[in-house]
mmCIF file of C-alpha atoms and ligand atoms in Angstrom:
data_model
loop_
_atom_site.group_PDB
_atom_site.id
_atom_site.type_symbol
_atom_site.label_atom_id
_atom_site.label_comp_id
_atom_site.label_asym_id
_atom_site.label_seq_id
_atom_site.Cartn_x
_atom_site.Cartn_y
_atom_site.Cartn_z
ATOM 1 C CA MET A 48 12.292 6.756 -2.147
ATOM 2 C CA LEU A 49 13.624 4.820 -5.486
ATOM 3 C CA THR A 50 17.074 5.363 -6.818
ATOM 4 C CA ILE A 51 18.390 3.576 -9.847
ATOM 5 C CA GLU A 52 22.405 3.392 -10.174
ATOM 6 C CA ASN A 53 24.124 2.379 -13.662
ATOM 7 C CA VAL A 54 21.948 0.043 -14.300
ATOM 8 C CA THR A 55 21.919 -2.622 -17.471
ATOM 9 C CA LYS A 56 21.336 -5.634 -18.490
ATOM 10 C CA SER A 57 21.500 -7.073 -22.567
ATOM 11 C CA PHE A 58 19.727 -9.758 -24.458
ATOM 12 C CA GLY A 59 21.943 -11.202 -26.789
ATOM 13 C CA GLY A 60 23.596 -8.518 -28.357
ATOM 14 C CA LEU A 61 21.024 -5.998 -27.992
ATOM 15 C CA MET A 62 21.430 -3.749 -24.774
ATOM 16 C CA ALA A 63 17.701 -3.354 -24.067
ATOM 17 C CA VAL A 64 18.777 -0.782 -20.696
ATOM 18 C CA ASN A 65 21.947 0.747 -20.983
ATOM 19 C CA ASP A 66 23.694 1.908 -17.974
ATOM 20 C CA VAL A 67 20.855 4.091 -16.906
ATOM 21 C CA THR A 68 21.310 6.100 -13.785
ATOM 22 C CA LEU A 69 18.500 8.337 -11.852
ATOM 23 C CA GLN A 70 15.985 8.476 -8.590
ATOM 24 C CA LEU A 71 12.408 9.677 -7.458
ATOM 25 C CA ASP A 72 11.257 12.852 -6.568
ATOM 26 C CA PRO A 73 10.088 12.305 -3.060
ATOM 27 C CA THR A 74 6.919 13.651 -3.152
ATOM 28 C CA GLY A 75 4.639 13.957 -7.292
ATOM 29 C CA ILE A 76 3.976 11.542 -9.772
ATOM 30 C CA ALA A 77 7.346 10.945 -12.203
ATOM 31 C CA GLY A 78 6.349 9.759 -16.141
ATOM 32 C CA LEU A 79 8.501 6.946 -18.392
ATOM 33 C CA VAL A 80 8.608 7.666 -21.824
ATOM 34 C CA GLY A 81 9.988 6.715 -24.605
ATOM 35 C CA PRO A 82 9.778 5.372 -29.236
ATOM 36 C CA ASN A 83 8.924 1.158 -28.130
ATOM 37 C CA GLY A 84 11.757 -1.515 -27.248
ATOM 38 C CA SER A 85 13.736 1.761 -25.937
ATOM 39 C CA GLY A 86 14.208 -0.549 -22.775
ATOM 40 C CA LYS A 87 11.026 1.298 -20.604
ATOM 41 C CA SER A 88 9.529 -1.922 -19.713
ATOM 42 C CA THR A 89 12.576 -4.006 -19.284
ATOM 43 C CA LEU A 90 13.796 -1.293 -16.921
ATOM 44 C CA PHE A 91 10.371 -1.696 -15.019
ATOM 45 C CA HIS A 92 11.154 -5.543 -15.054
ATOM 46 C CA LEU A 93 14.918 -5.058 -13.587
ATOM 47 C CA ILE A 94 12.736 -2.804 -10.515
ATOM 48 C CA THR A 95 11.155 -5.303 -9.277
ATOM 49 C CA GLY A 96 13.749 -8.042 -9.317
ATOM 50 C CA PHE A 97 11.440 -9.919 -12.422
ATOM 51 C CA TYR A 98 14.451 -9.247 -14.540
ATOM 52 C CA LYS A 99 18.115 -9.786 -12.858
ATOM 53 C CA LEU A 100 20.728 -6.938 -13.592
ATOM 54 C CA ASP A 101 24.051 -7.549 -15.725
ATOM 55 C CA GLY A 102 25.203 -4.366 -13.435
ATOM 56 C CA GLY A 103 24.075 -1.611 -11.673
ATOM 57 C CA ALA A 104 22.317 -1.048 -8.172
ATOM 58 C CA VAL A 105 18.574 -0.209 -7.563
ATOM 59 C CA TYR A 106 17.492 1.298 -4.407
ATOM 60 C CA PHE A 107 13.733 1.711 -2.763
ATOM 61 C CA LYS A 108 13.510 3.372 1.020
ATOM 62 C CA ASP A 109 17.523 3.481 1.310
ATOM 63 C CA ARG A 110 17.910 -0.640 0.961
ATOM 64 C CA ARG A 111 19.721 -2.105 -1.691
ATOM 65 C CA ILE A 112 16.180 -4.392 -3.621
ATOM 66 C CA SER A 113 18.411 -5.370 -6.681
ATOM 67 C CA GLY A 114 19.106 -9.263 -6.536
ATOM 68 C CA LEU A 115 16.016 -9.630 -4.220
ATOM 69 C CA SER A 116 12.867 -11.680 -5.494
ATOM 70 C CA PRO A 117 9.487 -9.641 -6.630
ATOM 71 C CA HIS A 118 8.475 -11.558 -4.027
ATOM 72 C CA ILE A 119 10.061 -9.878 -1.230
ATOM 73 C CA ILE A 120 10.211 -6.402 -3.325
ATOM 74 C CA SER A 121 6.429 -6.711 -3.128
ATOM 75 C CA ARG A 122 6.264 -6.975 0.304
ATOM 76 C CA MET A 123 8.827 -3.887 0.865
ATOM 77 C CA GLY A 124 5.961 -1.891 -0.542
ATOM 78 C CA LEU A 125 7.476 -1.343 -3.974
ATOM 79 C CA VAL A 126 4.242 -3.104 -6.319
ATOM 80 C CA ARG A 127 4.180 -3.192 -10.576
ATOM 81 C CA THR A 128 1.655 -3.525 -13.076
ATOM 82 C CA PHE A 129 2.195 -5.497 -15.972
ATOM 83 C CA GLN A 130 2.087 -4.165 -20.139
ATOM 84 C CA HIS A 131 -0.407 -7.529 -20.441
ATOM 85 C CA THR A 132 -3.163 -7.267 -18.179
ATOM 86 C CA ARG A 133 -2.957 -10.166 -15.807
ATOM 87 C CA VAL A 134 -6.841 -10.996 -13.961
ATOM 88 C CA LEU A 135 -7.571 -14.448 -12.864
ATOM 89 C CA PRO A 136 -10.660 -14.766 -15.151
ATOM 90 C CA PHE A 137 -12.829 -17.258 -13.230
ATOM 91 C CA LEU A 138 -12.776 -15.399 -10.079
ATOM 92 C CA THR A 139 -15.125 -12.742 -9.215
ATOM 93 C CA ALA A 140 -13.495 -9.390 -8.788
ATOM 94 C CA GLN A 141 -13.630 -8.976 -5.652
ATOM 95 C CA GLU A 142 -11.848 -12.203 -5.040
ATOM 96 C CA ASN A 143 -9.206 -11.618 -7.592
ATOM 97 C CA LEU A 144 -7.993 -8.460 -5.045
ATOM 98 C CA MET A 145 -8.585 -11.025 -2.248
ATOM 99 C CA ALA A 146 -6.526 -13.690 -3.882
ATOM 100 C CA ALA A 147 -3.579 -10.876 -4.421
ATOM 101 C CA SER A 148 -3.439 -10.079 -0.642
ATOM 102 C CA PRO A 149 0.081 -11.344 0.487
ATOM 103 C CA ALA A 150 0.668 -13.209 3.196
ATOM 104 C CA GLN A 151 -3.113 -14.630 4.500
ATOM 105 C CA ALA A 152 -2.780 -16.657 7.679
ATOM 106 C CA GLY A 153 -5.714 -19.169 6.040
ATOM 107 C CA GLU A 154 -2.791 -20.331 3.822
ATOM 108 C CA ARG A 155 -1.004 -22.104 5.867
ATOM 109 C CA LEU A 156 -3.140 -25.460 7.233
ATOM 110 C CA THR A 157 -1.639 -25.511 10.704
ATOM 111 C CA ALA A 158 -3.174 -21.594 11.357
ATOM 112 C CA VAL A 159 -6.925 -23.334 9.690
ATOM 113 C CA PHE A 160 -6.835 -26.066 12.549
ATOM 114 C CA LEU A 161 -4.887 -24.339 15.561
ATOM 115 C CA ARG A 162 -6.051 -20.935 14.760
ATOM 116 C CA PRO A 163 -9.595 -20.632 13.268
ATOM 117 C CA GLY A 164 -10.583 -17.432 14.823
ATOM 118 C CA ARG A 165 -7.388 -15.804 13.882
ATOM 119 C CA VAL A 166 -8.187 -17.280 10.180
ATOM 120 C CA LYS A 167 -11.982 -15.552 9.776
ATOM 121 C CA LEU A 168 -10.664 -12.587 11.345
ATOM 122 C CA GLU A 169 -7.500 -11.696 8.402
ATOM 123 C CA GLU A 170 -10.436 -12.808 5.898
ATOM 124 C CA ASN A 171 -12.727 -10.019 7.159
ATOM 125 C CA LYS A 172 -10.129 -8.131 7.273
ATOM 126 C CA ASN A 173 -9.117 -8.500 3.602
ATOM 127 C CA ARG A 174 -12.565 -8.766 2.450
ATOM 128 C CA GLU A 175 -13.095 -5.091 4.235
ATOM 129 C CA ARG A 176 -10.163 -3.908 2.312
ATOM 130 C CA ALA A 177 -10.879 -5.624 -1.578
ATOM 131 C CA VAL A 178 -14.551 -3.666 -0.941
ATOM 132 C CA GLU A 179 -12.480 -0.434 -0.607
ATOM 133 C CA ILE A 180 -10.578 -1.027 -3.043
ATOM 134 C CA LEU A 181 -13.254 -2.107 -5.286
ATOM 135 C CA GLU A 182 -14.673 1.179 -4.062
ATOM 136 C CA ILE A 183 -11.826 3.775 -4.850
ATOM 137 C CA LEU A 184 -11.864 1.835 -8.281
ATOM 138 C CA ASN A 185 -15.660 2.979 -9.481
ATOM 139 C CA LEU A 186 -16.795 -1.435 -9.176
ATOM 140 C CA LYS A 187 -18.073 -2.048 -6.777
ATOM 141 C CA SER A 188 -21.045 -2.313 -8.478
ATOM 142 C CA LEU A 189 -19.117 -4.630 -10.370
ATOM 143 C CA CYS A 190 -17.939 -6.545 -6.860
ATOM 144 C CA HIS A 191 -19.606 -10.226 -7.698
ATOM 145 C CA HIS A 192 -19.035 -10.468 -11.895
ATOM 146 C CA LEU A 193 -16.726 -12.671 -12.753
ATOM 147 C CA ALA A 194 -12.821 -10.545 -14.097
ATOM 148 C CA GLY A 195 -13.060 -12.480 -17.346
ATOM 149 C CA ARG A 196 -16.652 -10.518 -18.117
ATOM 150 C CA LEU A 197 -15.063 -7.223 -17.197
ATOM 151 C CA SER A 198 -14.323 -4.585 -20.096
ATOM 152 C CA PHE A 199 -10.737 -5.261 -21.175
ATOM 153 C CA GLY A 200 -10.413 -1.567 -19.301
ATOM 154 C CA GLN A 201 -12.398 -2.784 -15.987
ATOM 155 C CA GLN A 202 -10.087 -5.517 -16.259
ATOM 156 C CA LYS A 203 -7.465 -2.839 -16.198
ATOM 157 C CA LEU A 204 -8.035 -1.097 -13.078
ATOM 158 C CA LEU A 205 -8.625 -4.569 -11.374
ATOM 159 C CA GLU A 206 -5.250 -5.365 -11.799
ATOM 160 C CA LEU A 207 -4.451 -2.397 -10.172
ATOM 161 C CA GLY A 208 -6.798 -2.969 -7.641
ATOM 162 C CA ARG A 209 -3.989 -6.614 -7.643
ATOM 163 C CA VAL A 210 -0.976 -4.397 -6.488
ATOM 164 C CA LEU A 211 -3.294 -1.844 -4.003
ATOM 165 C CA MET A 212 -4.090 -5.059 -1.348
ATOM 166 C CA ALA A 213 0.040 -5.403 -0.790
ATOM 167 C CA GLU A 214 -0.647 -1.583 0.568
ATOM 168 C CA PRO A 215 2.496 -0.869 -0.981
ATOM 169 C CA GLY A 216 4.646 2.494 -0.552
ATOM 170 C CA MET A 217 5.468 2.967 -4.589
ATOM 171 C CA ILE A 218 3.193 1.657 -7.734
ATOM 172 C CA LEU A 219 5.121 1.005 -11.579
ATOM 173 C CA LEU A 220 1.948 1.169 -14.026
ATOM 174 C CA ASP A 221 3.170 -0.081 -17.479
ATOM 175 C CA GLU A 222 1.440 1.568 -19.815
ATOM 176 C CA PRO A 223 -2.599 1.574 -17.613
ATOM 177 C CA THR A 224 -4.232 3.709 -20.402
ATOM 178 C CA ALA A 225 -3.162 1.382 -22.987
ATOM 179 C CA GLY A 226 -6.018 0.586 -25.148
ATOM 180 C CA ILE A 227 -8.965 1.516 -22.752
ATOM 181 C CA ASN A 228 -11.594 4.002 -23.661
ATOM 182 C CA PRO A 229 -11.092 7.788 -23.316
ATOM 183 C CA THR A 230 -13.912 7.927 -20.573
ATOM 184 C CA LEU A 231 -12.488 5.226 -18.177
ATOM 185 C CA ILE A 232 -8.742 6.903 -19.282
ATOM 186 C CA ARG A 233 -10.708 9.326 -17.051
ATOM 187 C CA GLN A 234 -11.396 7.909 -14.020
ATOM 188 C CA LEU A 235 -7.900 6.317 -14.697
ATOM 189 C CA VAL A 236 -6.301 9.918 -14.112
ATOM 190 C CA GLU A 237 -8.893 10.879 -11.591
ATOM 191 C CA ILE A 238 -7.835 7.467 -9.857
ATOM 192 C CA ILE A 239 -4.560 8.392 -9.934
ATOM 193 C CA LYS A 240 -4.290 11.242 -8.844
ATOM 194 C CA GLY A 241 -6.256 10.208 -5.935
ATOM 195 C CA LEU A 242 -3.534 7.708 -4.781
ATOM 196 C CA SER A 243 -0.962 10.283 -4.955
ATOM 197 C CA ARG A 244 -3.006 12.004 -2.559
ATOM 198 C CA ARG A 245 -3.466 9.394 -0.288
ATOM 199 C CA GLY A 246 0.715 9.238 0.017
ATOM 200 C CA ILE A 247 1.627 6.550 -2.871
ATOM 201 C CA ARG A 248 4.647 7.226 -4.649
ATOM 202 C CA ILE A 249 3.463 6.247 -8.261
ATOM 203 C CA PHE A 250 6.095 6.234 -11.871
ATOM 204 C CA LEU A 251 4.539 5.163 -14.890
ATOM 205 C CA ILE A 252 5.335 4.185 -18.607
ATOM 206 C CA GLU A 253 3.050 5.989 -20.781
ATOM 207 C CA HIS A 254 2.264 6.882 -24.384
ATOM 208 C CA ASN A 255 0.375 9.656 -24.521
ATOM 209 C CA MET A 256 1.845 13.312 -23.732
ATOM 210 C CA PRO A 257 -1.098 15.382 -23.046
ATOM 211 C CA LEU A 258 -1.975 12.941 -20.087
ATOM 212 C CA VAL A 259 2.088 12.974 -19.373
ATOM 213 C CA ALA A 260 2.369 16.683 -18.606
ATOM 214 C CA GLU A 261 -0.991 16.071 -16.536
ATOM 215 C CA LEU A 262 0.210 13.684 -13.949
ATOM 216 C CA CYS A 263 3.650 13.843 -13.980
ATOM 217 C CA THR A 264 5.933 16.306 -12.394
ATOM 218 C CA LYS A 265 8.965 14.629 -13.861
ATOM 219 C CA THR A 266 9.478 12.886 -16.698
ATOM 220 C CA PHE A 267 12.048 10.118 -17.703
ATOM 221 C CA VAL A 268 13.065 9.589 -21.566
ATOM 222 C CA MET A 269 14.369 6.857 -22.448
ATOM 223 C CA ASP A 270 15.830 5.881 -26.699
ATOM 224 C CA SER A 271 18.042 2.550 -27.252
ATOM 225 C CA GLY A 272 17.835 1.494 -24.016
ATOM 226 C CA SER A 273 19.834 5.405 -22.723
ATOM 227 C CA LEU A 274 18.432 7.737 -20.724
ATOM 228 C CA ILE A 275 18.594 10.913 -22.608
ATOM 229 C CA PHE A 276 16.367 12.911 -20.479
ATOM 230 C CA SER A 277 15.723 14.010 -17.190
ATOM 231 C CA GLY A 278 12.684 16.955 -16.172
ATOM 232 C CA THR A 279 9.665 18.380 -16.577
ATOM 233 C CA PRO A 280 6.736 17.146 -18.990
ATOM 234 C CA ALA A 281 6.904 20.707 -20.624
ATOM 235 C CA ALA A 282 10.936 20.453 -20.820
ATOM 236 C CA ALA A 283 10.819 17.557 -22.631
ATOM 237 C CA ARG A 284 8.720 18.743 -25.483
ATOM 238 C CA GLU A 285 11.609 20.928 -26.390
ATOM 239 C CA ASN A 286 14.833 19.119 -25.807
ATOM 240 C CA SER A 287 16.018 18.311 -29.057
ATOM 241 C CA ARG A 288 17.303 14.595 -28.356
ATOM 242 C CA VAL A 289 14.205 13.874 -26.796
ATOM 243 C CA ILE A 290 12.095 15.646 -30.184
ATOM 244 C CA GLU A 291 14.697 13.604 -32.287
ATOM 245 C CA ALA A 292 14.226 9.616 -30.094
ATOM 246 C CA TYR A 293 10.528 10.159 -31.792
ATOM 247 C CA LEU A 294 10.732 11.946 -35.019
ATOM 248 C CA GLY A 295 13.764 9.545 -35.935
ATOM 249 C CA ARG A 296 11.436 6.447 -35.685
ATOM 250 C CA GLU A 297 8.895 5.600 -38.510
ATOM 251 C CA ASP A 298 6.520 4.351 -35.747
ATOM 252 C CA HIS A 299 6.298 7.465 -33.752
ATOM 253 C CA ALA A 300 6.785 9.658 -37.325
ATOM 254 C CA ALA A 301 2.715 9.557 -37.737
HETATM 255 P P1 ADP B 137 10.023 -0.366 -24.114
HETATM 256 O O1 ADP B 137 9.056 -1.149 -22.983
HETATM 257 O O2 ADP B 137 10.005 0.245 -24.257
HETATM 258 O O3 ADP B 137 9.287 -0.803 -25.761
HETATM 259 P P2 ADP B 137 10.814 -2.934 -23.648
HETATM 260 O O4 ADP B 137 12.146 -2.960 -22.402
HETATM 261 O O5 ADP B 137 10.002 -4.222 -23.443
HETATM 262 O O6 ADP B 137 10.739 -1.145 -24.844
HETATM 263 O O7 ADP B 137 12.241 -3.757 -25.502
HETATM 264 C C1 ADP B 137 13.532 -2.942 -25.331
HETATM 265 C C2 ADP B 137 14.507 -3.919 -25.910
HETATM 266 O O8 ADP B 137 14.380 -5.794 -25.625
HETATM 267 C C3 ADP B 137 13.286 -4.277 -27.405
HETATM 268 O O9 ADP B 137 14.191 -4.140 -28.308
HETATM 269 C C4 ADP B 137 13.466 -5.629 -27.126
HETATM 270 O O10 ADP B 137 12.809 -6.543 -27.985
HETATM 271 C C5 ADP B 137 14.304 -6.200 -26.206
HETATM 272 N N1 ADP B 137 13.947 -7.268 -25.084
HETATM 273 C C6 ADP B 137 12.376 -7.331 -24.184
HETATM 274 N N2 ADP B 137 12.963 -8.046 -23.315
HETATM 275 C C7 ADP B 137 13.421 -8.874 -23.952
HETATM 276 C C8 ADP B 137 13.679 -10.474 -23.781
HETATM 277 N N3 ADP B 137 12.809 -11.454 -23.062
HETATM 278 N N4 ADP B 137 14.489 -10.900 -24.499
HETATM 279 C C9 ADP B 137 14.876 -10.651 -25.385
HETATM 280 N N5 ADP B 137 14.961 -9.642 -26.047
HETATM 281 C C10 ADP B 137 13.897 -9.088 -25.225
HETATM 282 MG MG1 MG B 138 6.598 -1.787 -22.709
#
């Protein structure tokens, strides 16, 4: 479903992503790990069209998506969350989801006047879908709470909800568990497993190795912009290049 071929991106003299080639299996959850600054978020930005590639190509469902805008890519069913959470703090949880829904007829002024019935119908559908998603995320009781008043972890769940509104085929999650409490992490893990069971493909950046081992059938490891390993999480832990990449850095030495 997702194929990355020889993808390269540099910032000035720094090779943030260096000739990365990888393919996701048709089923299961894939994990992307690596020390800080190894190029993981940049790779997600490149896949989803937020950064322009210097070289290489990305294919989703056998179509070349590199060069397309993020907006077109998400309409094709490939969506992502960000390392830093983005919700609309002055809207309620439910409104946040409704505002994230793509292609609302109500946004076109002509439709409001010429086909008010259709706009109403779409809005109702949207509202129902938002409630369904809040239920999946265990946030239904907070439906009418302002997003800015939710805990950081709940805001991260809500951000996931916003991308679910697009009815995606694949979701890229950038450090979904970073900074959230253990209880909410367990909830999130169950939610991710549930989405995968519903047939949504998941590719996630995650620092918590036990969590990667629990969730992922395949792990990719990056170091200094290059892909240095792909295989099972168990094999990753025993791979000498992977061990060296982690132990060689002060920020992971602990
Ligand atoms: P990771 O997500 O693995 O921690 P990133 O992809 O964020 O790493 O960053 C990879 C490298 O690219 C880092 O050295 C980072 O400083 C650099 N980098 C990332 N984004 C930019 C940018 N927009 N401009 C300049 N350098 C960047
Ligand atoms: Mg990152």
